[in-house]
Short mmCIF file of C-alpha atoms in Angstrom, two decimals:
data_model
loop_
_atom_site.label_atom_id
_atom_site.label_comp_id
_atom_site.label_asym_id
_atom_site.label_seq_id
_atom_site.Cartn_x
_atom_site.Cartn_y
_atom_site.Cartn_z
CA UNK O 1 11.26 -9.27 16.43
CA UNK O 2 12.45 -5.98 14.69
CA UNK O 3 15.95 -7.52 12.57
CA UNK O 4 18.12 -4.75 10.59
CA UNK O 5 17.29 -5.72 7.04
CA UNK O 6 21.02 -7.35 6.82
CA UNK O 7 22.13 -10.08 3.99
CA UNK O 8 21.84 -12.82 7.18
CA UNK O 9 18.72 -11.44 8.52
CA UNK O 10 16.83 -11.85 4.91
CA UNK O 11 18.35 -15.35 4.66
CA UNK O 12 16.93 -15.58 7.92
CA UNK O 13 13.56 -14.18 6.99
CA UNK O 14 13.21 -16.19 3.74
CA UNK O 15 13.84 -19.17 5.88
CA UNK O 16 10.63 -18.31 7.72
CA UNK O 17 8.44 -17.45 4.65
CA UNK O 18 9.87 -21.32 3.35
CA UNK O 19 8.55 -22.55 6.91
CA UNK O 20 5.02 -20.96 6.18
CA UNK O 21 5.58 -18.02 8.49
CA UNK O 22 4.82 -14.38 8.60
CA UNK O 23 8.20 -11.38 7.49
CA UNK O 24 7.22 -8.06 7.25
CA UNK O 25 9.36 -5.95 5.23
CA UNK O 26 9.97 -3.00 3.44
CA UNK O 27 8.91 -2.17 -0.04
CA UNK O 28 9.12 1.23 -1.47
CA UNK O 29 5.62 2.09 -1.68
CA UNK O 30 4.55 0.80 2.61
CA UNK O 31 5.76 -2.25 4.70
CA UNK O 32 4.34 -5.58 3.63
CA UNK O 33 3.58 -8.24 5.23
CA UNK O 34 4.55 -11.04 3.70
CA UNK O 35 3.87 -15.07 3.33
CA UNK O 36 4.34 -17.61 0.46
CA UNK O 37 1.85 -17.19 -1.79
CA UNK O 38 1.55 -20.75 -2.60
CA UNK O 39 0.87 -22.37 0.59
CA UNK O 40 -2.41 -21.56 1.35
CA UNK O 41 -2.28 -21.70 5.31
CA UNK O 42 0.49 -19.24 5.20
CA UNK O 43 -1.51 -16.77 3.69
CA UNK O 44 -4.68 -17.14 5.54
CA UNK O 45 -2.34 -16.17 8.80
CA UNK O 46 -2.22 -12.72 7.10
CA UNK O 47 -5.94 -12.49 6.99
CA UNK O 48 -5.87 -13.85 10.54
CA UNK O 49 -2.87 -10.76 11.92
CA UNK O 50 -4.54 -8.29 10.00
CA UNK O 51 -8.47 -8.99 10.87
CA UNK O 52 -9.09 -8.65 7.44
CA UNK O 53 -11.79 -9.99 5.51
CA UNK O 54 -11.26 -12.42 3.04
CA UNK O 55 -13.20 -11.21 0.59
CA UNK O 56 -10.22 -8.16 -0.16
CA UNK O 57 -7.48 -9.56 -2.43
CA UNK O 58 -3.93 -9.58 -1.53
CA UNK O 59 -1.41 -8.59 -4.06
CA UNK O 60 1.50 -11.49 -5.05
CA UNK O 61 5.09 -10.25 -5.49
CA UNK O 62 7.72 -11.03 -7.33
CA UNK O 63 11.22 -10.36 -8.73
CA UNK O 64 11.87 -11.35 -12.29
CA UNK O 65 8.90 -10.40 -15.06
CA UNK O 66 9.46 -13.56 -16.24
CA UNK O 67 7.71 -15.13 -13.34
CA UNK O 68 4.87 -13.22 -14.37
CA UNK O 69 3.57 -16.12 -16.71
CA UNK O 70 4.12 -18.39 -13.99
CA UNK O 71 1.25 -17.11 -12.34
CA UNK O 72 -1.11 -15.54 -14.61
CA UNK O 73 -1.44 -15.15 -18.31
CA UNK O 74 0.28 -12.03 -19.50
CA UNK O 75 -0.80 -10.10 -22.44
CA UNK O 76 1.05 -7.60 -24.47
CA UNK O 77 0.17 -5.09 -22.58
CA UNK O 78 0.98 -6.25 -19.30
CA UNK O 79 4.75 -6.75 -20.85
CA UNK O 80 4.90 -3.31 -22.21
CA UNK O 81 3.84 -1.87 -18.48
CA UNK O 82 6.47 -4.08 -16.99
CA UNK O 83 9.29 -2.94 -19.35
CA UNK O 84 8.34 1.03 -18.28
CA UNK O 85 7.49 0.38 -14.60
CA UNK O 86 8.80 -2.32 -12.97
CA UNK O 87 10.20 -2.92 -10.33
CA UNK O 88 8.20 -0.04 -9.40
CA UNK O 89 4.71 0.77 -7.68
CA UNK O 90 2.34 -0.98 -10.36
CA UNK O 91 0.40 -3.61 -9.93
CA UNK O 92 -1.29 -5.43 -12.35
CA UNK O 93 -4.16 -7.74 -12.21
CA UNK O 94 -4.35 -10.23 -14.89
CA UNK O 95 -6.02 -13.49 -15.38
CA UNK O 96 -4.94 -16.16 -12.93
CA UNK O 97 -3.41 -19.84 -13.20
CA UNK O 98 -4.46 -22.50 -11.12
CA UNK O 99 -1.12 -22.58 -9.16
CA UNK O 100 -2.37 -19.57 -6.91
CA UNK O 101 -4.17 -20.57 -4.14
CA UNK O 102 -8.24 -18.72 -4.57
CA UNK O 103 -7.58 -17.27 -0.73
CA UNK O 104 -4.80 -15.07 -2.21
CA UNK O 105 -7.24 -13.48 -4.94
CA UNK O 106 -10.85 -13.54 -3.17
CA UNK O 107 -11.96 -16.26 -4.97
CA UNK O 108 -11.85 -14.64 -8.08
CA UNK O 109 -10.02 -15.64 -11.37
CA UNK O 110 -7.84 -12.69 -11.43
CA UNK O 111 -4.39 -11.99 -9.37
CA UNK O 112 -2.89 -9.14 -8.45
CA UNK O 113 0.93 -8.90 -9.13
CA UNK O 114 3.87 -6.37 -8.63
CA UNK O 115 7.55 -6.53 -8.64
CA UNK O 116 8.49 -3.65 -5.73
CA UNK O 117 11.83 -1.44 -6.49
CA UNK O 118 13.68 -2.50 -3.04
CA UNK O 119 16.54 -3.94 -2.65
CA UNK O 120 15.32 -5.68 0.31
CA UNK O 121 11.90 -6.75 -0.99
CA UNK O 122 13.24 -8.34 -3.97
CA UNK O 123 16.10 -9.95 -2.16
CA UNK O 124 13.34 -11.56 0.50
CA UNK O 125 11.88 -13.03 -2.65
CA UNK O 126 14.46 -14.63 -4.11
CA UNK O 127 16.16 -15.67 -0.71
CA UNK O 128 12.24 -17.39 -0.37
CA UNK O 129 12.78 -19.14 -3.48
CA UNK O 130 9.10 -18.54 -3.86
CA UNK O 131 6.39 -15.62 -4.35
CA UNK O 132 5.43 -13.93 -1.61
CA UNK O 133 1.64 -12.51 -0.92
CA UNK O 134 1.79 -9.42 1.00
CA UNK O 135 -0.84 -6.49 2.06
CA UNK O 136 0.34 -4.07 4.61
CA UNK O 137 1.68 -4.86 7.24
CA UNK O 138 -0.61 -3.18 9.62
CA UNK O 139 -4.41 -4.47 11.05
CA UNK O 140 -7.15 -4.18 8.42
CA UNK O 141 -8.18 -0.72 7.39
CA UNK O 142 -5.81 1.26 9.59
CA UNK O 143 -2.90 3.39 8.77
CA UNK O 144 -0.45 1.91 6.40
CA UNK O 145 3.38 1.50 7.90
CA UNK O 146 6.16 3.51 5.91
CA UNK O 147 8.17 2.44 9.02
CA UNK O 148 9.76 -0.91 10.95
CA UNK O 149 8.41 0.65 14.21
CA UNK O 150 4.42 1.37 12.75
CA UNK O 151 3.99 -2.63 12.00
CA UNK O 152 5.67 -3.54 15.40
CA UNK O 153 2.76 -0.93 17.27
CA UNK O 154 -0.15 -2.69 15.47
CA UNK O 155 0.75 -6.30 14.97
CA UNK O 156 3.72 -6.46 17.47
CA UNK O 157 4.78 -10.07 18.26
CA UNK O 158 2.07 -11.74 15.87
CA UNK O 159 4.54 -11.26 12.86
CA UNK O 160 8.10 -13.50 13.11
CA UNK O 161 10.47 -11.31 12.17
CA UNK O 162 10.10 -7.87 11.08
CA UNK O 163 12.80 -6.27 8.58
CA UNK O 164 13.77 -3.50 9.32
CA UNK O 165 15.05 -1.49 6.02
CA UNK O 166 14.38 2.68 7.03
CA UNK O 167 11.26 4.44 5.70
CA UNK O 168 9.78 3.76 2.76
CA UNK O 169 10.64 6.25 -0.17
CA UNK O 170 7.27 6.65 -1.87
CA UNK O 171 4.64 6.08 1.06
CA UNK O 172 1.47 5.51 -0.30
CA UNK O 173 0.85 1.74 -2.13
CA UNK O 174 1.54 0.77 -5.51
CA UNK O 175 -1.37 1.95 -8.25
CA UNK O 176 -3.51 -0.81 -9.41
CA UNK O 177 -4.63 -1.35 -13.04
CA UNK O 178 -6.60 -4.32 -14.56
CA UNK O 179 -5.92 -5.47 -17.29
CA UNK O 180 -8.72 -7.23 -18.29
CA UNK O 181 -10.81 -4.58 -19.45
CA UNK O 182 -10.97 -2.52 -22.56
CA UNK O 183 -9.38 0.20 -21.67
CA UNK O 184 -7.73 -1.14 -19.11
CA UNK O 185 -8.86 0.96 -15.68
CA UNK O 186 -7.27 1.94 -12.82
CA UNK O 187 -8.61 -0.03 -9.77
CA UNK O 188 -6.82 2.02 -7.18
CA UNK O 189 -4.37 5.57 -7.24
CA UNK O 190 -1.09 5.33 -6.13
CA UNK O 191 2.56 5.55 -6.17
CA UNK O 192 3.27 6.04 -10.06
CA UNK O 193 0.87 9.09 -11.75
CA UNK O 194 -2.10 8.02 -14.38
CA UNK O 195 -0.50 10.23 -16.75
CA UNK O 196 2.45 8.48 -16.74
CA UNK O 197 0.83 5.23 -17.13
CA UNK O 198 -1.30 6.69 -20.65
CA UNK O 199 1.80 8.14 -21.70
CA UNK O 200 3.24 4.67 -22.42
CA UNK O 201 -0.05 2.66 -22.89
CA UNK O 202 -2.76 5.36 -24.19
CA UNK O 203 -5.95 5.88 -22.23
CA UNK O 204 -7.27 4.47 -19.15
CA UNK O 205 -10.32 5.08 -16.99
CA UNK O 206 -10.61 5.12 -13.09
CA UNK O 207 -12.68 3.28 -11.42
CA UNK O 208 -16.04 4.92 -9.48
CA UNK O 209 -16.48 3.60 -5.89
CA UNK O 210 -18.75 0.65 -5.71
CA UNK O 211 -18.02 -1.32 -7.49
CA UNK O 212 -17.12 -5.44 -6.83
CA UNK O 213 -14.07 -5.58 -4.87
CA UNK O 214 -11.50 -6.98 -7.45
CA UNK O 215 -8.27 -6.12 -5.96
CA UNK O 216 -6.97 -4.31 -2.50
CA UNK O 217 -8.01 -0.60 -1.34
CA UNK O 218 -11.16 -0.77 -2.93
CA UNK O 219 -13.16 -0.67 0.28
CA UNK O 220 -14.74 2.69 1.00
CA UNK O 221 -13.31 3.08 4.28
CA UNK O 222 -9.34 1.88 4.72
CA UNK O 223 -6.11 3.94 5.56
CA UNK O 224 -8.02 5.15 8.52
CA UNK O 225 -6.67 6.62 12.08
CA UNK O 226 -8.17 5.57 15.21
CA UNK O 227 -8.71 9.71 15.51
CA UNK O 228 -12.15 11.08 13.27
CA UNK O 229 -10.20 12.58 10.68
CA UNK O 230 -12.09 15.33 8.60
CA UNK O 231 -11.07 16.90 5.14
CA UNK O 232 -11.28 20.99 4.56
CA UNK O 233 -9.79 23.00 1.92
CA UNK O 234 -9.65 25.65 4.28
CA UNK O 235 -8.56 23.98 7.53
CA UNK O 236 -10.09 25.67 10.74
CA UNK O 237 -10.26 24.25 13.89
CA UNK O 238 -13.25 23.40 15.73
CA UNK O 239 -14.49 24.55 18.65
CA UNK O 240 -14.22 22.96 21.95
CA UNK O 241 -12.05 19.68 20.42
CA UNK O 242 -8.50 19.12 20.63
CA UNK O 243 -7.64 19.16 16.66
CA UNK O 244 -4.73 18.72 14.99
CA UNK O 245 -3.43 19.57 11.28
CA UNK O 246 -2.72 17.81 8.48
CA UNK O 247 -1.23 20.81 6.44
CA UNK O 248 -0.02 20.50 2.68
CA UNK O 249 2.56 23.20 2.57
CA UNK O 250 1.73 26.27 5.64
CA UNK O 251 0.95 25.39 9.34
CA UNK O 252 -2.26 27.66 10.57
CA UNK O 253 -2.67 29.14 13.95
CA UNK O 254 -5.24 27.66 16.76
CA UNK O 255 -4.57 23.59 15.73
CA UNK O 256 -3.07 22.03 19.07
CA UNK O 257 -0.65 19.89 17.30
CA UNK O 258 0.84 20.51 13.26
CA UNK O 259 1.95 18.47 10.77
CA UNK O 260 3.22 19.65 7.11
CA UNK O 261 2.81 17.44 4.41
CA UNK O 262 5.61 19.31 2.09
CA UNK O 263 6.77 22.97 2.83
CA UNK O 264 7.49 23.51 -0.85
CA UNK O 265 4.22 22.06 -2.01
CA UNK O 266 6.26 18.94 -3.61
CA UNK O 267 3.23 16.14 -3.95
CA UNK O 268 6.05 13.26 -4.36
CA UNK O 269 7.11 14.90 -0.83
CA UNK O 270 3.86 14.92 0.19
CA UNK O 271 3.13 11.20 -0.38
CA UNK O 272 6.39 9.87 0.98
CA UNK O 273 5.73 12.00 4.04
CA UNK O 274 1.91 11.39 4.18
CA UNK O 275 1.27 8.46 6.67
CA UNK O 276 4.53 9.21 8.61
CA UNK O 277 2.84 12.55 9.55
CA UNK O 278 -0.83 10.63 10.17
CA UNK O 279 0.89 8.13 12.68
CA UNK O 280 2.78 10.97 14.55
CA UNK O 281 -0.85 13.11 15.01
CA UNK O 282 -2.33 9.38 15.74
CA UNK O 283 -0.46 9.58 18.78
CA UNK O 284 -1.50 12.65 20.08
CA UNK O 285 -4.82 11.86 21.89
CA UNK O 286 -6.82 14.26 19.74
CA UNK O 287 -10.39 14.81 19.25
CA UNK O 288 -10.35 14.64 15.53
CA UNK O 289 -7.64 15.76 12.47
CA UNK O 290 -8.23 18.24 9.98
CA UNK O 291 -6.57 17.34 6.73
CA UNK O 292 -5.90 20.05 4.54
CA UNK O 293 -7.05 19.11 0.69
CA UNK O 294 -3.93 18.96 -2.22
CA UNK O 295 -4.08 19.53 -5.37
CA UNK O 296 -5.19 16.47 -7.12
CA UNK O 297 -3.11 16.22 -9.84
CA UNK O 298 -0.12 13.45 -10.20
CA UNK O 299 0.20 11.94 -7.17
CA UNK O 300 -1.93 14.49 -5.01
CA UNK O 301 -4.95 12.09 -7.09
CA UNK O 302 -3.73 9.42 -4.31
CA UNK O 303 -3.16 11.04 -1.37
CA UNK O 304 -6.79 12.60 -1.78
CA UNK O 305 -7.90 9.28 -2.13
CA UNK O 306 -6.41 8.22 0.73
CA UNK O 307 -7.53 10.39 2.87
CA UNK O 308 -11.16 10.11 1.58
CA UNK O 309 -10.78 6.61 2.93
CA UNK O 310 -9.40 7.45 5.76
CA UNK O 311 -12.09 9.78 6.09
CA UNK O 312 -14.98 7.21 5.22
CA UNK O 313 -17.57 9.25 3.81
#
């Protein structure tokens, strides 16, 4: 059930995450989909929708900072991060309090936790009178949804209400830092730029692949198309196969179907526009999709990583 994202239909919504039932809705970074993160059945029906495998974290949201120490043990740090980013796409993982159930977090003593920058998202949460666990709203390791329509084509009916609040403004998920090491390193690129982040809190390192899943998107292969998707920095097409582009900022001739990333070469443009233009080239019964490398600096950083993901090599 696709529901505008009006003040009734978030009361209405809310009332389902209460129930122990499944909302998807909009965040700024890519749809969630959402459950209370407290009641443990609730949130094993996202693993169950999404095939995923329990042993990926999901990330718990909230909408006060406050409520951070309700759930984890916040350091300095974590407060100072909060104070320049949120609501905004940064997660955190910290250490974790009993209160959250171990299928939210993987079994692990740390939890993931973000408070998202829509008005819709936040309102869910405090409508819920809860915290709400939410990954994706898609099926496990496919394309992320930046739109009400994406969730309803992979999960359809499986989800209770979907809310439906436009695209999503920043279209690639929330960067992940944990806090527990020293420096504190960035488990997954995302919506807000690294340099950003060491601008308020110093230096940080980035994670190499590898290494023990401790929070989502860590997974070598995720973000993926059901078309082979390949990555050039000069994009040609290949012989004999339908292909299609993926194009930063200039179409190129031969490519049976085009898609362009950011005519002005705008990598903010380019993220919010990224798995938009993936889903549309999805659809086009292609052979395989050449993606066209950015420039990876600010965000371009996670729009090559997702497409190395999506890419799987």
């Amino acid at each position: 059930m696709i529901l505008k994202a009006t003040e009734e239909n978030i009361k209405k919504a809310a009332e389902v995450i209460r129930k122990g039932g499944l909302v998807a809705f909009p965040t700024e970074t890519v749809y969630g989909l959402g459950a209370d993160a407290l009641n443990k059945e609730a949130v094993a029906k996202i693993f169950e929708v999404k095939q995923r495998p329990l042993i990926d974290p999901i990330i718990v949201h909230i909408s006060k900072v406050e409520d951070l120490e309700k759930l984890a043990y916040p350091t300095e740090l974590a407060y100072k991060l909060a104070k320049a980013f949120w609501p905004g796409p940064l997660t955190m993982v910290l250490p974790k309090k009993e209160v959250v159930p171990s299928i939210v977090t993987a079994g692990l003593d740390f939890v993931a936790i973000r408070m998202p920058a829509h008005p819709v998202a936040l309102k869910l949460i405090e409508e819920s009178k809860t915290f709400i666990a939410a990954p994706s709203a898609n099926l496990f390791s496919k394309l992320s949804p930046t739109r009400a329509e994406h969730v309803y084509e992979q999960l359809g009916d499986k989800v209770d209400i979907i809310l439906d609040g436009g695209k999503c403004d920043v279209g690639v998920e929330s960067t992940i830092i944990d806090l527990t090491t020293e420096p504190p390193t960035i488990l997954r690129l995302g919506g807000l730029d690294v340099e950003a982040i060491e601008k308020v809190i110093g230096e940080v390192k980035i994670t190499k692949e590898n290494k023990k899943i401790k929070a989502p998107g860590m997974l070598k292969k995720h973000y993926s198309p059901r078309t082979p998707l390949r990555i050039m920095k000069e994009p040609k097409p290949i012989p004999n196969l339908r292909c299609g582009l993926l194009a930063f900022k200039e179409p190129r001739e031969g490519f049976e179907v085009v898609e362009i990333l950011s005519r002005k070469g705008d990598l903010r443009e380019a993220a919010a526009n990224l798995y938009d233009s993936l889903h549309r080239l999805d659809k086009q019964n292609l052979d395989i999709i050449i993606a066209e490398a950015v420039p990876e600096v600010g965000l371009g950083r996670a729009i090559m990583d997702r497409l190395r993901k999506a890419q799987g090599l």
